[in-house]
Amino acid sequence: AQSVAQPEDQVNVAEGNPLTVKCTYSVSGNPYLFWYVQYPNRGLQFLLKYITGDNLVKGSYGFEAEFNKSQTSFHLKKPSALVSDSALYFCAVRPPNGNNRKLIWGLGTSLAVNP
Amino acid sequence: DADVTQTPRNRITKTGKRIMLECSQTKGHDRMYWYRQDPGLGLQLIYYSFDVKDINKGEISDGYSVSRQAQAKFSLSLESAIPNQTALYFCATSDTSGGGSYNEQFFGPGTRLTVL
């Protein structure tokens, strides 16, 4: 079965330190990959996506993500975390074949950036 | 995102009542979605619509129905609400520009529904 895993329920990092939020997927072919962020009491906001090309994708708010095909991973990164980055982060994958209407969502990772 | 609005934002109701959640968008997108979010379960797709005449069931459609009244409006109904439908509900939209299969979704602010 196709799936997306975010292996860490919560990530804690000190302000100013680099952060990584992990995502791995089990989907055949070359999927499209997305990261979304959810701030408290808000809807999800799109951060970035990988479709094809350069494995390092840059997105909003200084975030970037690295696609690794051999490890089937798409980890979200930021060189220097801010307290305001504290939020819930979701990885999502759209399979390249079959029903092209549905994203497969990870369960989310709660990021806490400590001052 | 103010371009996707949901009403009401909060609703408390009783078991057995019929509830309608409404979603409107000014983005001009053709695709619309309804999700529910439960703690620890991520997002689950309830229904999705590619255009006014195209309605499709998602992963958890039982107990729900939808209506796409216009391109800009997509309503979700709970015909007879039950307590395990207590959740946060999100509407989302996307478009088909540039091929469409990889365009991101834009979410409304959510409706917090409590069924007593």
Coordinates of N, CA and C in Angstrom, one line a residue:
Chain A
A1 N 0.8 -1.2 0.0 CA 0.0 0.0 0.0 C 0.9 1.2 0.0
Q2 N 0.4 2.3 -0.7 CA 1.1 3.5 -0.7 C 1.0 4.2 0.6
S3 N 2.1 4.9 1.0 CA 2.0 5.5 2.3 C 3.0 6.6 2.4
V4 N 2.8 7.5 3.4 CA 3.8 8.5 3.7 C 4.0 8.4 5.2
A5 N 5.3 8.5 5.6 CA 5.6 8.4 7.1 C 6.4 9.7 7.5
Q6 N 5.9 10.2 8.6 CA 6.7 11.2 9.3 C 7.1 10.6 10.6
P7 N 8.3 10.1 10.7 CA 8.6 9.3 11.8 C 8.7 9.9 13.2
E8 N 8.7 11.2 13.2 CA 8.8 12.0 14.5 C 7.5 12.7 14.8
D9 N 6.8 12.4 15.9 CA 5.6 13.1 16.2 C 6.0 14.6 16.6
Q10 N 7.1 14.7 17.2 CA 7.5 16.1 17.7 C 9.0 16.3 17.5
V11 N 9.4 17.5 17.1 CA 10.8 17.9 17.0 C 11.0 19.1 17.8
N12 N 12.0 19.1 18.6 CA 12.3 20.3 19.4 C 13.7 20.8 19.0
V13 N 13.8 22.1 18.8 CA 15.1 22.7 18.4 C 15.2 24.1 19.1
A14 N 16.4 24.5 19.3 CA 16.6 25.8 19.9 C 16.6 26.8 18.8
E15 N 16.2 28.0 19.1 CA 16.2 29.1 18.1 C 17.6 29.3 17.6
G16 N 17.7 29.5 16.3 CA 19.0 29.8 15.7 C 19.7 28.5 15.2
N17 N 19.2 27.4 15.7 CA 19.8 26.1 15.3 C 19.1 25.6 14.0
P18 N 19.8 24.8 13.2 CA 19.2 24.2 12.1 C 18.1 23.2 12.5
L19 N 17.1 23.1 11.6 CA 16.0 22.1 11.9 C 15.8 21.2 10.7
T20 N 15.4 20.0 11.0 CA 15.0 19.0 10.0 C 13.7 18.3 10.5
V21 N 12.8 18.3 9.6 CA 11.5 17.5 9.8 C 11.5 16.4 8.7
K22 N 11.4 15.2 9.1 CA 11.6 14.1 8.2 C 10.3 13.6 7.6
C23 N 10.5 13.1 6.3 CA 9.4 12.5 5.6 C 9.9 11.4 4.7
T24 N 9.3 10.2 4.8 CA 9.7 9.2 3.8 C 8.4 8.7 3.2
Y25 N 8.5 8.1 2.0 CA 7.3 7.7 1.4 C 7.5 6.3 0.7
S26 N 6.4 5.6 0.5 CA 6.3 4.4 -0.2 C 5.3 4.5 -1.3
V27 N 5.8 4.9 -2.5 CA 5.0 5.1 -3.7 C 5.8 4.7 -4.9
S28 N 5.2 4.0 -5.8 CA 5.9 3.5 -7.0 C 6.0 4.7 -7.9
G29 N 7.1 4.6 -8.7 CA 7.3 5.7 -9.7 C 7.9 6.9 -9.2
N30 N 7.7 8.0 -9.9 CA 8.2 9.3 -9.4 C 7.1 10.2 -9.0
P31 N 6.8 10.3 -7.7 CA 5.7 11.0 -7.1 C 6.0 12.5 -7.1
Y32 N 4.9 13.3 -6.9 CA 5.1 14.7 -6.6 C 5.0 14.8 -5.1
L33 N 5.8 15.7 -4.5 CA 6.0 15.8 -3.1 C 5.7 17.2 -2.6
F34 N 5.1 17.3 -1.4 CA 4.7 18.6 -0.9 C 4.9 18.7 0.6
W35 N 5.2 19.9 1.1 CA 5.1 20.2 2.5 C 4.2 21.3 2.7
Y36 N 3.4 21.2 3.8 CA 2.4 22.2 4.3 C 2.7 22.4 5.7
V37 N 2.3 23.6 6.2 CA 2.5 24.0 7.6 C 1.1 24.5 8.1
Q38 N 0.9 24.1 9.4 CA -0.4 24.5 10.0 C -0.1 25.2 11.3
Y39 N -0.3 26.5 11.4 CA -0.2 27.3 12.6 C -1.4 27.1 13.4
P40 N -1.3 27.3 14.8 CA -2.4 27.1 15.7 C -3.7 27.8 15.2
N41 N -4.8 27.1 15.2 CA -6.1 27.7 14.8 C -6.1 28.2 13.4
R42 N -5.3 27.7 12.5 CA -5.3 28.1 11.2 C -5.4 26.9 10.2
G43 N -5.8 27.2 9.0 CA -5.7 26.1 8.0 C -4.3 25.8 7.5
L44 N -4.1 24.8 6.7 CA -2.8 24.5 6.2 C -2.4 25.5 5.2
Q45 N -1.1 25.7 5.2 CA -0.5 26.6 4.1 C 0.6 25.8 3.4
F46 N 0.6 26.0 2.1 CA 1.6 25.4 1.2 C 3.0 26.0 1.5
L47 N 4.0 25.1 1.6 CA 5.4 25.6 1.8 C 6.2 25.4 0.6
L48 N 6.2 24.2 0.0 CA 7.0 24.0 -1.2 C 6.6 22.6 -1.8
K49 N 7.1 22.4 -3.0 CA 6.9 21.1 -3.6 C 8.0 20.7 -4.5
Y50 N 8.1 19.4 -4.7 CA 9.1 18.9 -5.7 C 8.3 18.2 -6.8
I51 N 8.6 18.6 -8.0 CA 8.0 17.9 -9.2 C 9.1 17.2 -10.0
T52 N 10.1 17.9 -10.3 CA 11.2 17.3 -11.1 C 12.4 18.2 -11.0
G53 N 13.5 17.8 -11.5 CA 14.7 18.7 -11.5 C 15.6 18.6 -10.3
D54 N 16.1 19.8 -9.9 CA 17.0 19.9 -8.8 C 16.4 19.3 -7.5
N55 N 17.2 18.5 -6.9 CA 16.7 17.7 -5.7 C 16.5 18.7 -4.5
L56 N 17.1 19.8 -4.5 CA 16.9 20.8 -3.4 C 15.9 21.8 -3.8
V57 N 14.8 21.9 -3.1 CA 13.7 22.8 -3.4 C 13.6 23.9 -2.4
K58 N 13.5 25.1 -2.8 CA 13.4 26.2 -1.8 C 11.9 26.6 -1.8
G59 N 11.4 27.0 -0.6 CA 10.1 27.4 -0.5 C 9.9 28.7 0.4
S60 N 8.7 28.8 1.0 CA 8.4 30.0 1.7 C 9.1 30.0 3.1
Y61 N 9.2 31.2 3.7 CA 9.7 31.4 5.0 C 11.1 30.8 5.3
G62 N 11.9 30.7 4.2 CA 13.3 30.2 4.3 C 13.4 28.7 4.4
F63 N 12.3 28.0 4.2 CA 12.4 26.5 4.3 C 12.9 26.0 2.9
E64 N 13.5 24.8 3.0 CA 13.9 24.1 1.8 C 13.7 22.6 2.1
A65 N 13.7 21.8 1.1 CA 13.5 20.4 1.2 C 14.4 19.7 0.2
E66 N 14.9 18.5 0.6 CA 15.8 17.7 -0.2 C 15.1 16.4 -0.6
F67 N 15.0 16.2 -1.9 CA 14.4 15.0 -2.4 C 15.6 14.0 -2.6
N68 N 15.4 12.8 -2.0 CA 16.4 11.7 -2.2 C 15.7 10.5 -2.7
K69 N 15.8 10.2 -4.0 CA 15.1 9.1 -4.6 C 15.5 7.8 -4.1
S70 N 16.8 7.5 -3.8 CA 17.2 6.2 -3.4 C 16.7 5.9 -2.0
Q71 N 16.6 7.0 -1.2 CA 16.1 6.8 0.2 C 14.6 7.0 0.3
T72 N 14.0 7.4 -0.8 CA 12.5 7.8 -0.9 C 12.2 8.7 0.3
S73 N 12.9 9.8 0.4 CA 12.7 10.8 1.4 C 12.6 12.2 0.9
F74 N 12.0 13.0 1.7 CA 11.8 14.4 1.3 C 11.8 15.2 2.6
H75 N 13.0 15.4 3.1 CA 13.1 16.0 4.4 C 13.0 17.6 4.3
L76 N 12.3 18.2 5.2 CA 12.2 19.6 5.3 C 13.3 20.2 6.2
K77 N 13.9 21.3 5.7 CA 15.0 21.8 6.5 C 15.0 23.3 6.5
K78 N 15.6 23.9 7.5 CA 15.8 25.3 7.6 C 17.1 25.6 8.3
P79 N 18.0 26.4 7.8 CA 19.3 26.6 8.4 C 19.3 27.2 9.8
S80 N 18.3 28.1 10.1 CA 18.3 28.8 11.4 C 16.8 28.9 11.8
A81 N 16.4 28.2 12.8 CA 15.0 28.1 13.3 C 14.6 29.4 14.0
L82 N 13.4 29.8 13.8 CA 12.8 30.9 14.6 C 11.7 30.4 15.5
V83 N 11.4 31.1 16.6 CA 10.3 30.7 17.4 C 9.0 30.6 16.7
S84 N 8.9 31.5 15.7 CA 7.6 31.6 14.9 C 7.4 30.5 14.0
D85 N 8.5 29.6 13.8 CA 8.3 28.4 13.0 C 7.6 27.3 13.8
S86 N 7.4 27.5 15.0 CA 6.7 26.5 15.8 C 5.3 26.3 15.2
A87 N 5.0 25.0 14.8 CA 3.8 24.7 14.1 C 3.7 23.2 13.8
L88 N 2.7 22.8 13.2 CA 2.5 21.4 12.8 C 2.8 21.3 11.3
Y89 N 3.7 20.4 10.9 CA 4.1 20.3 9.5 C 3.7 19.0 8.9
F90 N 3.1 19.0 7.7 CA 2.6 17.9 7.0 C 3.3 17.7 5.7
C91 N 3.7 16.4 5.5 CA 4.3 16.0 4.2 C 3.1 15.3 3.4
A92 N 3.1 15.5 2.1 CA 2.0 14.9 1.3 C 2.7 14.4 0.0
V93 N 2.1 13.4 -0.6 CA 2.7 12.8 -1.8 C 1.5 12.5 -2.8
R94 N 1.7 12.9 -4.0 CA 0.7 12.5 -5.0 C 1.4 11.5 -5.9
P95 N 0.8 10.3 -5.9 CA 1.4 9.2 -6.8 C 1.3 9.6 -8.3
P96 N 2.2 9.2 -9.1 CA 2.3 9.6 -10.5 C 1.3 8.9 -11.4
N97 N 0.7 7.7 -10.9 CA -0.2 6.9 -11.7 C -1.5 6.7 -11.0
G98 N -2.4 6.2 -11.8 CA -3.7 5.8 -11.2 C -4.6 7.0 -10.9
N99 N -5.4 7.0 -9.8 CA -6.2 8.1 -9.5 C -5.4 9.3 -9.1
N100 N -5.5 10.3 -10.0 CA -4.5 11.4 -9.8 C -5.1 12.6 -9.0
R101 N -6.1 12.3 -8.2 CA -6.8 13.3 -7.6 C -6.5 13.4 -6.1
K102 N -5.9 12.4 -5.5 CA -5.8 12.4 -4.1 C -4.4 12.4 -3.6
L103 N -4.1 13.3 -2.7 CA -2.9 13.3 -2.0 C -2.8 12.2 -0.9
I104 N -1.7 11.7 -0.6 CA -1.5 10.8 0.5 C -0.8 11.7 1.6
W105 N -1.4 11.8 2.7 CA -0.8 12.7 3.8 C -0.1 11.9 4.9
G106 N 1.0 12.5 5.3 CA 1.6 12.1 6.6 C 0.7 12.5 7.8
L107 N 1.1 12.0 8.9 CA 0.3 12.3 10.1 C 0.7 13.6 10.8
G108 N 1.7 14.2 10.3 CA 2.2 15.5 10.9 C 3.3 15.4 11.9
T109 N 4.1 16.4 12.0 CA 5.1 16.5 13.0 C 5.0 17.9 13.6
S110 N 4.9 17.9 14.9 CA 4.9 19.1 15.7 C 6.3 19.7 15.9
L111 N 6.5 20.9 15.5 CA 7.8 21.5 15.6 C 7.7 22.5 16.7
A112 N 8.6 22.4 17.7 CA 8.7 23.4 18.8 C 10.1 24.0 18.8
V113 N 10.1 25.3 18.6 CA 11.4 26.1 18.6 C 11.4 26.8 19.9
N114 N 12.4 26.5 20.6 CA 12.6 27.1 22.0 C 13.5 28.4 22.0
P115 N 13.1 29.4 22.7 CA 13.9 30.7 22.7 C 15.2 30.4 23.3
Chain B
D1 N -6.1 31.4 4.6 CA -6.1 32.1 3.3 C -7.5 32.7 3.1
A2 N -7.6 34.0 3.0 CA -8.9 34.7 3.0 C -9.6 34.4 1.7
D3 N -9.0 33.8 0.7 CA -9.6 33.5 -0.6 C -10.5 32.3 -0.5
V4 N -10.3 31.5 0.6 CA -11.1 30.3 0.9 C -11.8 30.5 2.2
T5 N -13.1 30.6 2.3 CA -13.8 30.9 3.5 C -14.7 29.8 3.9
Q6 N -14.8 29.5 5.2 CA -15.7 28.5 5.7 C -16.6 29.0 6.7
T7 N -17.9 28.6 6.6 CA -18.8 29.0 7.7 C -19.6 27.8 8.1
P8 N -20.0 27.7 9.4 CA -19.5 28.5 10.5 C -18.0 28.1 10.8
R9 N -17.4 28.9 11.7 CA -16.1 28.6 12.2 C -16.1 27.6 13.3
N10 N -17.2 27.7 14.1 CA -17.4 26.8 15.2 C -18.8 26.4 15.3
R11 N -19.1 25.1 15.6 CA -20.5 24.7 15.7 C -20.6 23.6 16.8
I12 N -21.5 23.7 17.7 CA -21.8 22.7 18.6 C -23.2 22.2 18.3
T13 N -23.4 20.9 18.2 CA -24.7 20.4 17.9 C -25.0 19.1 18.6
K14 N -26.2 18.6 18.5 CA -26.5 17.4 19.2 C -26.6 16.2 18.3
T15 N -26.5 15.0 18.8 CA -26.6 13.8 18.0 C -27.9 13.7 17.3
G16 N -27.9 13.4 16.0 CA -29.1 13.2 15.2 C -29.4 14.5 14.4
K17 N -28.8 15.6 14.7 CA -29.1 16.8 14.0 C -28.5 16.8 12.6
R18 N -29.1 17.5 11.7 CA -28.5 17.7 10.3 C -27.7 19.0 10.4
I19 N -26.5 18.9 9.8 CA -25.5 20.0 9.9 C -25.0 20.3 8.5
M20 N -24.9 21.5 8.1 CA -24.3 21.9 6.8 C -23.1 22.8 7.1
L21 N -22.0 22.5 6.5 CA -20.8 23.3 6.5 C -20.6 23.9 5.1
E22 N -20.3 25.1 5.1 CA -20.2 25.8 3.7 C -18.8 26.3 3.5
C23 N -18.4 26.2 2.2 CA -17.1 26.6 1.7 C -17.3 27.5 0.5
S24 N -16.7 28.6 0.5 CA -16.7 29.5 -0.7 C -15.3 29.9 -1.0
Q25 N -15.0 30.1 -2.3 CA -13.7 30.5 -2.8 C -13.7 31.5 -3.9
T26 N -12.8 32.4 -3.8 CA -12.7 33.5 -4.8 C -11.5 33.3 -5.7
K27 N -10.8 32.1 -5.6 CA -9.6 31.9 -6.3 C -9.9 31.5 -7.8
G28 N -11.1 31.2 -8.1 CA -11.4 30.7 -9.5 C -10.9 29.3 -9.7
H29 N -10.7 28.6 -8.7 CA -10.2 27.2 -8.9 C -11.4 26.3 -9.2
D30 N -11.1 25.2 -10.0 CA -12.1 24.3 -10.4 C -12.2 23.1 -9.4
R31 N -11.2 22.8 -8.7 CA -11.2 21.6 -7.8 C -11.4 22.0 -6.4
M32 N -12.3 21.3 -5.7 CA -12.5 21.6 -4.3 C -12.6 20.3 -3.5
Y33 N -12.2 20.4 -2.2 CA -12.0 19.2 -1.4 C -12.6 19.5 0.0
W34 N -13.1 18.4 0.7 CA -13.4 18.5 2.1 C -12.5 17.4 2.8
Y35 N -11.9 17.9 3.9 CA -11.1 17.0 4.7 C -11.6 17.1 6.2
R36 N -11.3 16.1 7.0 CA -11.5 16.2 8.4 C -10.1 15.9 9.0
Q37 N -9.8 16.6 10.1 CA -8.6 16.5 10.8 C -8.9 16.0 12.3
D38 N -8.3 15.0 12.7 CA -8.4 14.5 14.0 C -7.0 14.4 14.6
P39 N -6.8 14.7 15.9 CA -5.5 14.6 16.5 C -4.9 13.2 16.3
G40 N -3.7 13.1 15.8 CA -3.0 11.9 15.6 C -3.4 11.1 14.3
L41 N -4.4 11.6 13.6 CA -4.8 10.9 12.4 C -4.5 11.7 11.1
G42 N -4.0 12.9 11.3 CA -3.7 13.7 10.1 C -4.9 14.1 9.4
L43 N -4.8 14.2 8.1 CA -6.0 14.7 7.3 C -6.6 13.5 6.5
Q44 N -7.9 13.4 6.6 CA -8.6 12.4 5.8 C -9.6 13.0 4.8
L45 N -9.5 12.6 3.6 CA -10.3 13.1 2.5 C -11.7 12.6 2.6
I46 N -12.7 13.5 2.6 CA -14.1 13.1 2.7 C -14.7 13.0 1.3
Y47 N -14.7 14.1 0.6 CA -15.2 14.2 -0.7 C -14.3 15.2 -1.5
Y48 N -14.3 15.0 -2.8 CA -13.7 16.0 -3.7 C -14.5 16.2 -5.0
S49 N -14.2 17.3 -5.6 CA -15.0 17.7 -6.8 C -14.1 18.3 -7.8
F50 N -14.0 17.9 -9.0 CA -13.2 18.5 -10.0 C -13.9 19.6 -10.8
D51 N -15.2 19.5 -10.8 CA -16.0 20.6 -11.3 C -17.4 20.4 -10.8
V52 N -18.3 21.3 -11.3 CA -19.7 21.3 -10.7 C -20.4 19.9 -10.9
K53 N -20.0 19.3 -12.0 CA -20.7 18.0 -12.3 C -19.9 16.8 -11.9
D54 N -18.8 17.0 -11.2 CA -18.0 15.9 -10.8 C -17.8 15.8 -9.3
I55 N -18.4 14.8 -8.7 CA -18.3 14.7 -7.3 C -17.8 13.2 -7.0
N56 N -16.8 13.1 -6.1 CA -16.2 11.8 -5.8 C -16.1 11.6 -4.3
K57 N -16.3 10.3 -3.9 CA -16.1 10.0 -2.6 C -14.6 9.9 -2.2
G58 N -14.2 10.3 -1.0 CA -12.9 10.1 -0.6 C -12.8 8.9 0.3
E59 N -11.8 9.0 1.3 CA -11.6 7.8 2.1 C -12.7 7.5 3.1
I60 N -13.4 8.6 3.6 CA -14.3 8.4 4.7 C -15.6 9.1 4.5
S61 N -16.2 8.8 3.4 CA -17.5 9.5 3.0 C -18.7 9.1 3.7
D62 N -18.7 7.9 4.4 CA -19.9 7.4 5.0 C -20.4 8.4 6.1
G63 N -21.7 8.7 6.0 CA -22.3 9.7 7.0 C -22.2 11.1 6.5
Y64 N -21.6 11.3 5.4 CA -21.5 12.7 4.8 C -22.0 12.8 3.4
S65 N -22.5 13.9 3.0 CA -22.8 14.2 1.6 C -22.3 15.6 1.3
V66 N -22.2 15.9 0.0 CA -21.8 17.2 -0.5 C -22.6 17.7 -1.6
S67 N -22.5 19.0 -1.8 CA -23.2 19.6 -2.9 C -22.3 20.7 -3.5
R68 N -22.1 20.6 -4.8 CA -21.3 21.7 -5.5 C -22.3 22.6 -6.2
Q69 N -22.7 23.6 -5.5 CA -23.7 24.5 -6.0 C -23.3 25.4 -7.2
A70 N -22.0 25.7 -7.2 CA -21.4 26.5 -8.2 C -19.9 26.2 -8.2
Q71 N -19.2 26.8 -9.1 CA -17.7 26.5 -9.1 C -17.1 27.0 -7.8
A72 N -17.7 28.1 -7.3 CA -17.1 28.7 -6.1 C -17.6 28.2 -4.8
K73 N -18.6 27.3 -4.8 CA -19.2 26.8 -3.5 C -19.3 25.3 -3.4
F74 N -18.9 24.8 -2.3 CA -18.9 23.4 -2.0 C -19.3 23.1 -0.6
S75 N -20.5 22.5 -0.4 CA -21.0 22.4 0.9 C -20.9 20.9 1.4
L76 N -20.7 20.7 2.7 CA -20.6 19.4 3.3 C -21.7 19.3 4.3
S77 N -22.5 18.2 4.2 CA -23.6 17.9 5.1 C -23.4 16.7 5.9
L78 N -23.8 16.8 7.1 CA -23.9 15.6 8.0 C -25.3 15.3 8.2
E79 N -25.9 14.3 7.6 CA -27.3 14.1 7.6 C -27.9 13.8 9.0
S80 N -27.1 13.1 9.8 CA -27.5 12.8 11.2 C -26.3 12.7 12.0
A81 N -25.9 13.8 12.6 CA -24.6 13.9 13.2 C -24.5 12.9 14.4
I82 N -23.2 12.4 14.5 CA -22.9 11.5 15.7 C -21.6 12.0 16.3
P83 N -21.4 11.6 17.6 CA -20.3 12.2 18.3 C -18.9 11.9 17.7
N84 N -18.8 10.8 17.0 CA -17.4 10.5 16.4 C -17.2 11.3 15.1
Q85 N -18.1 12.2 14.8 CA -17.9 13.2 13.7 C -17.4 14.5 14.3
T86 N -17.2 14.5 15.6 CA -16.5 15.7 16.2 C -15.1 15.8 15.7
A87 N -14.8 16.9 15.0 CA -13.5 17.0 14.4 C -13.3 18.5 13.9
L88 N -12.2 18.7 13.3 CA -11.9 20.0 12.6 C -12.0 19.7 11.1
Y89 N -12.9 20.4 10.4 CA -13.1 20.2 9.0 C -12.5 21.3 8.2
F90 N -11.8 20.9 7.1 CA -11.2 21.9 6.2 C -11.7 21.7 4.8
C91 N -11.9 22.8 4.2 CA -12.2 22.9 2.7 C -10.9 23.3 2.1
A92 N -10.6 22.8 0.9 CA -9.4 23.2 0.1 C -9.8 23.3 -1.4
T93 N -8.9 24.1 -2.1 CA -9.1 24.2 -3.5 C -7.8 24.0 -4.2
S94 N -7.9 23.7 -5.5 CA -6.7 23.7 -6.3 C -7.2 23.9 -7.8
D95 N -6.2 24.3 -8.6 CA -6.6 24.5 -10.0 C -5.8 23.6 -11.0
T96 N -6.1 23.7 -12.2 CA -5.5 22.8 -13.2 C -4.6 23.5 -14.2
S97 N -4.1 24.7 -13.8 CA -3.2 25.4 -14.7 C -1.9 24.6 -14.8
G98 N -1.3 24.7 -15.9 CA 0.0 24.1 -16.1 C 0.0 22.6 -16.1
G99 N -1.2 22.0 -16.3 CA -1.3 20.5 -16.3 C -2.1 20.1 -15.1
G100 N -2.0 20.7 -14.0 CA -2.9 20.6 -12.9 C -2.6 19.4 -11.9
S101 N -1.9 18.4 -12.3 CA -1.9 17.2 -11.5 C -0.9 17.4 -10.3
Y102 N -0.1 18.5 -10.3 CA 0.8 18.7 -9.2 C 0.7 20.1 -8.6
N103 N -0.5 20.7 -8.8 CA -0.7 22.0 -8.1 C -1.1 21.9 -6.7
E104 N -0.6 22.8 -5.9 CA -0.8 22.8 -4.5 C -2.3 23.1 -4.1
Q105 N -2.7 22.7 -3.0 CA -4.0 23.0 -2.5 C -4.0 24.2 -1.5
F106 N -5.1 25.0 -1.6 CA -5.2 26.1 -0.7 C -6.4 25.8 0.3
F107 N -6.1 26.0 1.5 CA -7.0 25.6 2.6 C -7.8 26.8 3.2
G108 N -9.0 26.5 3.6 CA -9.8 27.5 4.4 C -9.3 27.4 5.8
P109 N -9.9 28.2 6.7 CA -9.5 28.3 8.1 C -10.0 27.2 9.0
G110 N -10.9 26.4 8.4 CA -11.4 25.3 9.2 C -12.7 25.6 10.0
T111 N -13.5 24.5 10.2 CA -14.7 24.6 11.0 C -14.5 23.6 12.1
R112 N -14.6 24.0 13.4 CA -14.5 23.1 14.5 C -15.9 22.7 14.9
L113 N -16.2 21.4 14.7 CA -17.5 20.8 14.9 C -17.5 19.9 16.1
T114 N -18.4 20.2 17.0 CA -18.6 19.3 18.2 C -20.0 18.7 18.2
V115 N -20.1 17.4 18.2 CA -21.4 16.7 18.3 C -21.5 16.1 19.7
L116 N -22.5 16.5 20.4 CA -22.7 16.1 21.8 C -23.7 14.9 21.8

